[in-house]
Short mmCIF file of N, CA and C in Angstrom, two decimals:
data_model
loop_
_atom_site.label_atom_id
_atom_site.label_comp_id
_atom_site.label_asym_id
_atom_site.label_seq_id
_atom_site.Cartn_x
_atom_site.Cartn_y
_atom_site.Cartn_z
N UNK A 1 -48.25 -77.96 -21.33
CA UNK A 1 -49.68 -77.53 -21.39
C UNK A 1 -49.75 -76.57 -20.21
N UNK A 2 -49.43 -76.81 -19.04
CA UNK A 2 -49.70 -75.89 -17.83
C UNK A 2 -49.08 -74.56 -18.04
N UNK A 3 -47.90 -74.61 -18.73
CA UNK A 3 -47.11 -73.36 -18.85
C UNK A 3 -47.95 -72.55 -19.84
N UNK A 4 -48.45 -73.03 -20.82
CA UNK A 4 -49.33 -72.29 -21.85
C UNK A 4 -50.46 -71.69 -21.14
N UNK A 5 -51.21 -72.36 -20.30
CA UNK A 5 -52.32 -71.93 -19.73
C UNK A 5 -51.99 -70.69 -18.77
N UNK A 6 -50.89 -71.06 -17.99
CA UNK A 6 -50.43 -70.01 -17.03
C UNK A 6 -50.11 -68.61 -17.78
N UNK A 7 -49.29 -68.94 -18.92
CA UNK A 7 -48.97 -67.66 -19.72
C UNK A 7 -50.09 -66.93 -20.28
N UNK A 8 -51.19 -67.66 -20.79
CA UNK A 8 -52.23 -67.09 -21.36
C UNK A 8 -53.11 -66.25 -20.24
N UNK A 9 -53.19 -66.91 -19.04
CA UNK A 9 -53.81 -66.17 -17.96
C UNK A 9 -52.92 -64.90 -17.47
N UNK A 10 -51.70 -65.22 -17.52
CA UNK A 10 -50.76 -63.97 -17.36
C UNK A 10 -50.99 -62.81 -18.23
N UNK A 11 -51.08 -63.09 -19.65
CA UNK A 11 -51.51 -62.07 -20.57
C UNK A 11 -52.87 -61.47 -20.21
N UNK A 12 -53.71 -62.18 -19.87
CA UNK A 12 -55.10 -61.60 -19.64
C UNK A 12 -55.01 -60.64 -18.27
N UNK A 13 -54.31 -61.14 -17.34
CA UNK A 13 -54.15 -60.34 -16.19
C UNK A 13 -53.48 -59.04 -16.26
N UNK A 14 -52.45 -59.04 -17.09
CA UNK A 14 -51.57 -57.92 -17.53
C UNK A 14 -52.54 -56.92 -18.35
N UNK A 15 -53.31 -57.42 -19.51
CA UNK A 15 -54.21 -56.63 -20.21
C UNK A 15 -55.31 -56.11 -19.27
N UNK A 16 -55.90 -56.87 -18.37
CA UNK A 16 -56.96 -56.49 -17.45
C UNK A 16 -56.39 -55.29 -16.61
N UNK A 17 -55.21 -55.50 -16.02
CA UNK A 17 -54.49 -54.49 -15.21
C UNK A 17 -54.44 -53.18 -16.12
N UNK A 18 -53.93 -53.18 -17.30
CA UNK A 18 -53.83 -51.82 -18.02
C UNK A 18 -55.24 -51.31 -18.24
N UNK A 19 -56.33 -52.02 -18.46
CA UNK A 19 -57.54 -51.45 -18.65
C UNK A 19 -58.13 -50.98 -17.58
N UNK A 20 -57.96 -51.51 -16.31
CA UNK A 20 -58.55 -50.89 -14.98
C UNK A 20 -57.69 -49.78 -14.64
N UNK A 21 -56.44 -49.78 -14.81
CA UNK A 21 -55.60 -48.45 -14.60
C UNK A 21 -56.00 -47.37 -15.46
N UNK A 22 -56.21 -47.66 -16.65
CA UNK A 22 -56.69 -46.72 -17.62
C UNK A 22 -58.01 -46.16 -17.39
N UNK A 23 -58.86 -46.90 -16.87
CA UNK A 23 -60.33 -46.42 -16.49
C UNK A 23 -60.17 -45.56 -15.18
N UNK A 24 -59.47 -45.97 -14.26
CA UNK A 24 -59.23 -45.22 -13.07
C UNK A 24 -58.61 -43.87 -13.42
N UNK A 25 -57.66 -43.79 -14.30
CA UNK A 25 -56.87 -42.54 -14.74
C UNK A 25 -57.93 -41.58 -15.43
N UNK A 26 -58.75 -42.33 -16.24
CA UNK A 26 -59.90 -41.55 -16.85
C UNK A 26 -60.85 -40.84 -16.00
N UNK A 27 -61.19 -41.61 -15.04
CA UNK A 27 -62.18 -41.15 -14.10
C UNK A 27 -61.65 -39.95 -13.18
N UNK A 28 -60.40 -40.09 -12.80
CA UNK A 28 -59.69 -39.09 -11.98
C UNK A 28 -59.54 -37.85 -12.86
N UNK A 29 -59.09 -38.11 -14.21
CA UNK A 29 -58.98 -36.95 -15.13
C UNK A 29 -60.30 -36.22 -15.27
N UNK A 30 -61.34 -36.90 -15.59
CA UNK A 30 -62.67 -36.26 -15.76
C UNK A 30 -63.01 -35.40 -14.57
N UNK A 31 -62.76 -36.05 -13.35
CA UNK A 31 -63.18 -35.22 -12.04
C UNK A 31 -62.29 -34.05 -11.92
N UNK A 32 -60.89 -34.17 -12.30
CA UNK A 32 -60.03 -33.17 -12.03
C UNK A 32 -60.44 -31.83 -13.08
N UNK A 33 -60.70 -32.13 -14.25
CA UNK A 33 -60.96 -31.08 -15.19
C UNK A 33 -62.34 -30.57 -15.11
N UNK A 34 -63.25 -31.11 -14.31
CA UNK A 34 -64.62 -30.59 -14.14
C UNK A 34 -64.72 -29.17 -13.83
N UNK A 35 -63.86 -28.55 -12.87
CA UNK A 35 -63.86 -27.30 -12.60
C UNK A 35 -62.74 -26.61 -12.86
N UNK A 36 -61.99 -26.88 -13.88
CA UNK A 36 -60.78 -26.19 -14.32
C UNK A 36 -61.07 -25.08 -15.29
N UNK A 37 -60.18 -24.20 -15.57
CA UNK A 37 -60.04 -23.23 -16.61
C UNK A 37 -58.99 -23.58 -17.59
N UNK A 38 -58.97 -23.10 -18.76
CA UNK A 38 -58.04 -23.47 -19.70
C UNK A 38 -57.07 -22.30 -20.01
N UNK A 39 -55.96 -22.57 -20.43
CA UNK A 39 -54.97 -21.45 -20.96
C UNK A 39 -53.98 -22.13 -21.92
N UNK A 40 -53.37 -21.33 -22.55
CA UNK A 40 -52.34 -21.90 -23.44
C UNK A 40 -51.01 -21.77 -22.64
N UNK A 41 -50.10 -22.73 -22.77
CA UNK A 41 -48.85 -22.75 -22.37
C UNK A 41 -47.83 -22.93 -23.41
N UNK A 42 -46.63 -22.65 -23.08
CA UNK A 42 -45.48 -22.62 -24.21
C UNK A 42 -44.55 -23.78 -23.82
N UNK A 43 -44.23 -24.51 -24.78
CA UNK A 43 -43.18 -25.58 -24.45
C UNK A 43 -41.79 -24.96 -24.33
N UNK A 44 -41.17 -25.20 -23.17
CA UNK A 44 -39.84 -24.53 -23.04
C UNK A 44 -38.74 -25.53 -23.06
N UNK A 45 -38.96 -26.69 -22.99
CA UNK A 45 -37.88 -27.75 -23.03
C UNK A 45 -38.46 -29.11 -23.19
N UNK A 46 -37.88 -30.00 -23.90
CA UNK A 46 -38.13 -31.31 -24.02
C UNK A 46 -36.90 -32.30 -23.76
N UNK A 47 -37.12 -33.34 -22.96
CA UNK A 47 -36.14 -34.28 -22.62
C UNK A 47 -36.67 -35.48 -22.94
N UNK A 48 -35.89 -36.23 -23.88
CA UNK A 48 -36.15 -37.75 -24.15
C UNK A 48 -35.74 -38.64 -23.05
N UNK A 49 -36.44 -39.58 -22.67
CA UNK A 49 -36.24 -40.35 -21.50
C UNK A 49 -35.08 -41.32 -22.03
N UNK A 50 -33.96 -41.15 -21.37
CA UNK A 50 -32.73 -41.92 -21.55
C UNK A 50 -32.65 -43.12 -20.58
N UNK A 51 -33.47 -43.28 -19.66
CA UNK A 51 -33.42 -44.29 -18.49
C UNK A 51 -33.96 -45.52 -19.01
N UNK A 52 -34.67 -45.63 -20.11
CA UNK A 52 -35.18 -47.00 -20.33
C UNK A 52 -35.02 -47.16 -21.86
N UNK A 53 -35.53 -48.36 -22.41
CA UNK A 53 -35.43 -48.67 -23.77
C UNK A 53 -36.56 -47.88 -24.30
N UNK A 54 -36.19 -46.84 -25.06
CA UNK A 54 -37.25 -45.80 -25.47
C UNK A 54 -37.78 -45.90 -26.63
N UNK A 55 -38.38 -47.04 -27.14
CA UNK A 55 -38.67 -47.23 -28.44
C UNK A 55 -39.96 -46.54 -28.79
N UNK A 56 -40.77 -46.03 -27.84
CA UNK A 56 -41.94 -45.28 -28.20
C UNK A 56 -41.63 -43.74 -28.38
N UNK A 57 -40.38 -43.40 -28.06
CA UNK A 57 -40.04 -42.02 -28.17
C UNK A 57 -40.77 -41.03 -27.05
N UNK A 58 -40.74 -41.64 -26.04
CA UNK A 58 -41.33 -40.93 -24.78
C UNK A 58 -40.42 -39.69 -24.45
N UNK A 59 -40.97 -38.59 -24.06
CA UNK A 59 -40.26 -37.59 -23.65
C UNK A 59 -41.01 -36.86 -22.61
N UNK A 60 -40.17 -36.09 -21.64
CA UNK A 60 -40.73 -35.21 -20.77
C UNK A 60 -40.73 -33.92 -21.29
N UNK A 61 -41.88 -33.10 -21.24
CA UNK A 61 -42.08 -31.92 -21.79
C UNK A 61 -42.31 -30.90 -20.59
N UNK A 62 -41.61 -29.75 -20.73
CA UNK A 62 -41.68 -28.67 -19.93
C UNK A 62 -42.26 -27.55 -20.29
N UNK A 63 -43.12 -26.85 -19.54
CA UNK A 63 -43.89 -25.76 -20.05
C UNK A 63 -43.83 -24.49 -19.28
N UNK A 64 -44.28 -23.30 -19.74
CA UNK A 64 -44.40 -22.12 -19.02
C UNK A 64 -45.83 -21.57 -19.26
N UNK A 65 -46.45 -21.08 -18.24
CA UNK A 65 -47.72 -20.52 -18.58
C UNK A 65 -47.95 -19.33 -17.60
N UNK A 66 -48.94 -18.38 -17.79
CA UNK A 66 -49.24 -17.45 -16.98
C UNK A 66 -50.60 -17.42 -16.59
N UNK A 67 -50.82 -17.33 -15.24
CA UNK A 67 -52.35 -17.11 -14.76
C UNK A 67 -52.23 -15.91 -13.76
N UNK A 68 -52.98 -14.87 -14.23
CA UNK A 68 -53.04 -13.66 -13.46
C UNK A 68 -51.57 -13.05 -13.72
N UNK A 69 -50.91 -12.56 -12.65
CA UNK A 69 -49.57 -11.98 -12.81
C UNK A 69 -48.49 -12.94 -12.49
N UNK A 70 -48.89 -14.25 -12.24
CA UNK A 70 -47.86 -15.23 -11.74
C UNK A 70 -47.62 -16.22 -13.08
N UNK A 71 -46.25 -16.32 -13.31
CA UNK A 71 -45.65 -17.31 -14.35
C UNK A 71 -45.37 -18.72 -13.72
N UNK A 72 -45.82 -19.76 -14.24
CA UNK A 72 -45.49 -21.03 -13.83
C UNK A 72 -44.69 -21.82 -14.65
N UNK A 73 -43.71 -22.46 -14.15
CA UNK A 73 -42.78 -23.33 -15.01
C UNK A 73 -42.80 -24.79 -14.37
N UNK A 74 -43.08 -25.69 -15.18
CA UNK A 74 -43.28 -27.16 -14.74
C UNK A 74 -43.39 -28.13 -15.88
N UNK A 75 -43.35 -29.45 -15.39
CA UNK A 75 -43.53 -30.44 -16.55
C UNK A 75 -44.98 -30.54 -16.89
N UNK A 76 -45.16 -30.81 -18.29
CA UNK A 76 -46.49 -30.99 -18.78
C UNK A 76 -47.02 -32.42 -18.42
N UNK A 77 -47.82 -32.50 -17.27
CA UNK A 77 -48.23 -33.70 -16.77
C UNK A 77 -49.57 -33.39 -16.02
N UNK A 78 -50.32 -34.54 -15.89
CA UNK A 78 -51.59 -34.30 -15.20
C UNK A 78 -51.35 -34.65 -13.68
N UNK A 79 -51.94 -33.70 -12.85
CA UNK A 79 -51.69 -33.67 -11.46
C UNK A 79 -52.81 -34.53 -10.67
N UNK A 80 -52.92 -35.85 -11.13
CA UNK A 80 -53.96 -36.76 -10.51
C UNK A 80 -53.19 -37.88 -10.08
N UNK A 81 -53.62 -38.61 -8.97
CA UNK A 81 -52.83 -39.73 -8.43
C UNK A 81 -52.51 -40.79 -9.48
N UNK A 82 -53.29 -41.09 -10.46
CA UNK A 82 -53.12 -41.98 -11.46
C UNK A 82 -53.20 -41.27 -12.80
N UNK A 83 -52.12 -41.20 -13.40
CA UNK A 83 -52.08 -40.61 -14.67
C UNK A 83 -50.90 -40.96 -15.53
N UNK A 84 -51.05 -40.64 -16.83
CA UNK A 84 -49.80 -41.06 -17.76
C UNK A 84 -49.09 -39.97 -17.87
N UNK A 85 -47.96 -39.76 -17.18
CA UNK A 85 -47.21 -38.51 -17.08
C UNK A 85 -46.18 -38.32 -18.32
N UNK A 86 -45.76 -39.27 -18.94
CA UNK A 86 -44.85 -38.95 -20.12
C UNK A 86 -45.86 -38.74 -21.35
N UNK A 87 -45.34 -37.99 -22.28
CA UNK A 87 -46.07 -37.54 -23.45
C UNK A 87 -45.61 -38.38 -24.67
N UNK A 88 -46.50 -39.06 -25.38
CA UNK A 88 -46.21 -39.68 -26.56
C UNK A 88 -46.11 -38.78 -27.82
N UNK A 89 -46.76 -37.68 -27.71
CA UNK A 89 -46.71 -36.68 -28.89
C UNK A 89 -45.51 -35.97 -28.74
N UNK A 90 -44.75 -35.63 -29.78
CA UNK A 90 -43.65 -35.03 -29.75
C UNK A 90 -43.95 -33.52 -29.91
N UNK A 91 -43.32 -32.61 -28.96
CA UNK A 91 -43.60 -31.32 -28.98
C UNK A 91 -42.17 -30.50 -29.56
N UNK A 92 -42.38 -29.39 -29.98
CA UNK A 92 -41.28 -28.61 -30.30
C UNK A 92 -41.04 -27.55 -29.37
N UNK A 93 -39.95 -27.04 -28.90
CA UNK A 93 -39.80 -25.79 -28.04
C UNK A 93 -40.42 -24.71 -28.67
N UNK A 94 -41.17 -23.83 -28.07
CA UNK A 94 -41.79 -22.82 -28.62
C UNK A 94 -43.39 -23.17 -29.08
N UNK A 95 -43.65 -24.39 -29.11
CA UNK A 95 -45.06 -24.69 -29.42
C UNK A 95 -45.97 -24.44 -28.25
N UNK A 96 -47.18 -24.10 -28.75
CA UNK A 96 -48.27 -23.81 -27.72
C UNK A 96 -49.14 -25.07 -27.58
N UNK A 97 -49.53 -25.29 -26.32
CA UNK A 97 -50.32 -26.44 -25.86
C UNK A 97 -51.36 -25.90 -24.85
N UNK A 98 -52.60 -26.54 -25.04
CA UNK A 98 -53.68 -26.03 -24.07
C UNK A 98 -53.68 -26.84 -22.91
N UNK A 99 -53.84 -26.33 -21.69
CA UNK A 99 -53.76 -27.02 -20.34
C UNK A 99 -54.95 -26.57 -19.70
N UNK A 100 -55.38 -27.41 -18.60
CA UNK A 100 -56.37 -27.13 -17.77
C UNK A 100 -55.66 -26.75 -16.49
N UNK A 101 -56.20 -25.73 -15.75
CA UNK A 101 -55.65 -25.54 -14.45
C UNK A 101 -56.71 -25.15 -13.27
N UNK A 102 -56.50 -25.55 -12.12
CA UNK A 102 -57.30 -25.19 -11.00
C UNK A 102 -57.43 -23.80 -10.77
N UNK A 103 -58.41 -23.05 -10.65
CA UNK A 103 -58.45 -21.56 -10.50
C UNK A 103 -57.86 -21.29 -9.02
N UNK A 104 -58.25 -22.06 -7.98
CA UNK A 104 -57.77 -21.96 -6.77
C UNK A 104 -56.35 -22.29 -6.50
N UNK A 105 -55.68 -23.12 -7.40
CA UNK A 105 -54.39 -23.46 -7.33
C UNK A 105 -53.81 -23.63 -8.77
N UNK A 106 -53.37 -22.53 -9.51
CA UNK A 106 -53.05 -22.75 -10.83
C UNK A 106 -51.80 -23.50 -11.01
N UNK A 107 -50.99 -23.93 -9.99
CA UNK A 107 -49.94 -24.66 -10.11
C UNK A 107 -50.40 -26.26 -10.33
N UNK A 108 -51.56 -26.45 -10.21
CA UNK A 108 -52.10 -27.87 -10.41
C UNK A 108 -52.74 -27.85 -11.81
N UNK A 109 -52.21 -28.79 -12.73
CA UNK A 109 -52.83 -28.79 -14.17
C UNK A 109 -53.11 -30.09 -14.58
N UNK A 110 -53.80 -30.07 -15.68
CA UNK A 110 -54.10 -31.43 -16.33
C UNK A 110 -53.87 -31.15 -17.95
N UNK A 111 -53.51 -32.13 -18.53
CA UNK A 111 -53.17 -31.97 -20.15
C UNK A 111 -53.98 -32.92 -20.86
N UNK A 112 -54.67 -32.54 -21.96
CA UNK A 112 -55.46 -33.47 -22.76
C UNK A 112 -54.52 -34.72 -23.26
N UNK A 113 -53.24 -34.46 -23.40
CA UNK A 113 -52.36 -35.53 -23.82
C UNK A 113 -52.38 -36.77 -22.90
N UNK A 114 -52.39 -36.48 -21.67
CA UNK A 114 -52.33 -37.66 -20.77
C UNK A 114 -53.73 -38.49 -20.89
N UNK A 115 -54.89 -37.69 -21.10
CA UNK A 115 -56.15 -38.35 -21.43
C UNK A 115 -56.10 -39.32 -22.70
N UNK A 116 -55.37 -38.76 -23.77
CA UNK A 116 -55.21 -39.60 -25.00
C UNK A 116 -54.34 -40.73 -24.79
N UNK A 117 -53.11 -40.58 -23.95
CA UNK A 117 -52.31 -41.70 -23.50
C UNK A 117 -53.12 -42.73 -22.87
N UNK A 118 -53.96 -42.32 -21.93
CA UNK A 118 -54.70 -43.31 -21.04
C UNK A 118 -55.69 -44.13 -21.97
N UNK A 119 -56.28 -43.44 -22.91
CA UNK A 119 -57.07 -44.23 -23.83
C UNK A 119 -56.35 -45.15 -24.75
N UNK A 120 -55.16 -44.86 -25.08
CA UNK A 120 -54.25 -45.63 -25.87
C UNK A 120 -53.98 -46.95 -25.02
N UNK A 121 -53.63 -46.70 -23.82
CA UNK A 121 -53.21 -47.83 -22.83
C UNK A 121 -54.39 -48.68 -22.76
N UNK A 122 -55.71 -48.16 -22.52
CA UNK A 122 -56.91 -49.04 -22.24
C UNK A 122 -57.05 -49.89 -23.53
N UNK A 123 -56.89 -49.41 -24.68
CA UNK A 123 -57.07 -50.17 -26.00
C UNK A 123 -55.87 -51.28 -26.01
N UNK A 124 -54.69 -50.85 -25.73
CA UNK A 124 -53.60 -51.81 -25.76
C UNK A 124 -53.85 -52.93 -24.63
N UNK A 125 -54.34 -52.52 -23.55
CA UNK A 125 -54.61 -53.53 -22.50
C UNK A 125 -55.78 -54.46 -23.11
N UNK A 126 -56.72 -53.86 -23.63
CA UNK A 126 -57.79 -54.82 -24.14
C UNK A 126 -57.12 -55.83 -25.10
N UNK A 127 -56.46 -55.29 -25.98
CA UNK A 127 -55.78 -56.21 -27.06
C UNK A 127 -55.06 -57.30 -26.30
N UNK A 128 -54.20 -57.03 -25.38
CA UNK A 128 -53.48 -58.11 -24.71
C UNK A 128 -54.38 -59.02 -23.95
N UNK A 129 -55.45 -58.60 -23.41
CA UNK A 129 -56.26 -59.38 -22.73
C UNK A 129 -57.00 -60.28 -23.64
N UNK A 130 -57.42 -59.98 -24.79
CA UNK A 130 -58.07 -60.73 -25.87
C UNK A 130 -57.03 -61.69 -26.38
N UNK A 131 -55.89 -61.36 -26.60
CA UNK A 131 -54.74 -62.15 -27.03
C UNK A 131 -54.60 -63.39 -26.02
N UNK A 132 -54.60 -63.12 -24.71
CA UNK A 132 -54.46 -63.98 -23.54
C UNK A 132 -55.58 -64.96 -23.66
N UNK A 133 -56.93 -64.36 -23.88
CA UNK A 133 -58.09 -65.25 -23.82
C UNK A 133 -58.04 -66.14 -25.12
N UNK A 134 -57.74 -65.65 -26.23
CA UNK A 134 -57.59 -66.59 -27.31
C UNK A 134 -56.58 -67.80 -27.14
N UNK A 135 -55.42 -67.43 -26.54
CA UNK A 135 -54.53 -68.40 -26.21
C UNK A 135 -55.02 -69.43 -25.38
N UNK A 136 -55.64 -68.89 -24.39
CA UNK A 136 -56.31 -69.91 -23.22
C UNK A 136 -57.39 -70.75 -23.81
N UNK A 137 -58.22 -70.26 -24.83
CA UNK A 137 -59.25 -71.08 -25.44
C UNK A 137 -58.53 -72.15 -26.21
N UNK A 138 -57.43 -71.69 -26.99
CA UNK A 138 -56.65 -72.73 -27.85
C UNK A 138 -56.04 -73.82 -26.98
N UNK A 139 -55.54 -73.40 -25.90
CA UNK A 139 -54.83 -74.55 -24.95
C UNK A 139 -55.99 -75.41 -24.32
N UNK A 140 -56.95 -74.82 -23.94
CA UNK A 140 -58.08 -75.69 -23.45
C UNK A 140 -58.63 -76.64 -24.43
N UNK A 141 -58.91 -76.22 -25.69
CA UNK A 141 -59.27 -77.10 -26.68
C UNK A 141 -58.26 -78.20 -26.97
N UNK A 142 -57.10 -77.90 -27.14
CA UNK A 142 -55.98 -78.76 -27.25
C UNK A 142 -55.94 -79.77 -26.02
N UNK A 143 -56.14 -79.19 -24.87
CA UNK A 143 -56.02 -80.27 -23.65
C UNK A 143 -57.23 -81.13 -23.76
N UNK A 144 -58.47 -80.71 -24.12
CA UNK A 144 -59.66 -81.60 -24.22
C UNK A 144 -59.39 -82.62 -25.44
N UNK A 145 -58.79 -82.15 -26.37
CA UNK A 145 -58.52 -83.08 -27.59
C UNK A 145 -57.60 -84.18 -27.15
N UNK A 146 -56.52 -83.79 -26.28
CA UNK A 146 -55.58 -84.94 -25.78
C UNK A 146 -56.30 -85.78 -24.95
N UNK A 147 -57.22 -85.42 -23.98
CA UNK A 147 -57.80 -86.06 -22.88
C UNK A 147 -58.95 -86.96 -23.67
N UNK A 148 -59.52 -86.56 -24.69
CA UNK A 148 -60.65 -87.38 -25.33
C UNK A 148 -60.04 -88.74 -25.84
N UNK A 149 -60.52 -89.79 -25.33
CA UNK A 149 -60.14 -91.20 -25.87
C UNK A 149 -60.33 -91.33 -27.24
N UNK A 150 -59.58 -91.86 -27.98
CA UNK A 150 -59.66 -92.27 -29.53
C UNK A 150 -60.61 -93.49 -29.55
N UNK A 151 -61.54 -93.38 -30.52
CA UNK A 151 -62.58 -94.41 -30.62
C UNK A 151 -62.28 -95.25 -31.99
#
């Protein structure tokens, strides 16, 4: 019984952690893009993540873009302290993608894909939290039923 309650609380904490992380990432993303400009970048390379069990098909995407006379080459990821850096969307080399960049520092960018991934993580975290809550309620009902003396 205690193991079940601890497990359900664990699910709730993990789900809540994902939700909090996602909300913080969303806040930072919104603040970052507030004073950004947009441009189109071209995908130059994609690398499927081979370091983990990659059932989601995560890949690192590399881009090239030009601001003024300077061409930039880098990973397609958002430059905030909390971000979802890997991309769930599959890109083809040569495909164009819109990015946001800081006019005073065009090497710092944000991508709408990281925002989408953050929303997906928030929804997933909420589902895990609710699952843990349902488990907890069921374990508490079962515990009360066992403790209630039979008449």
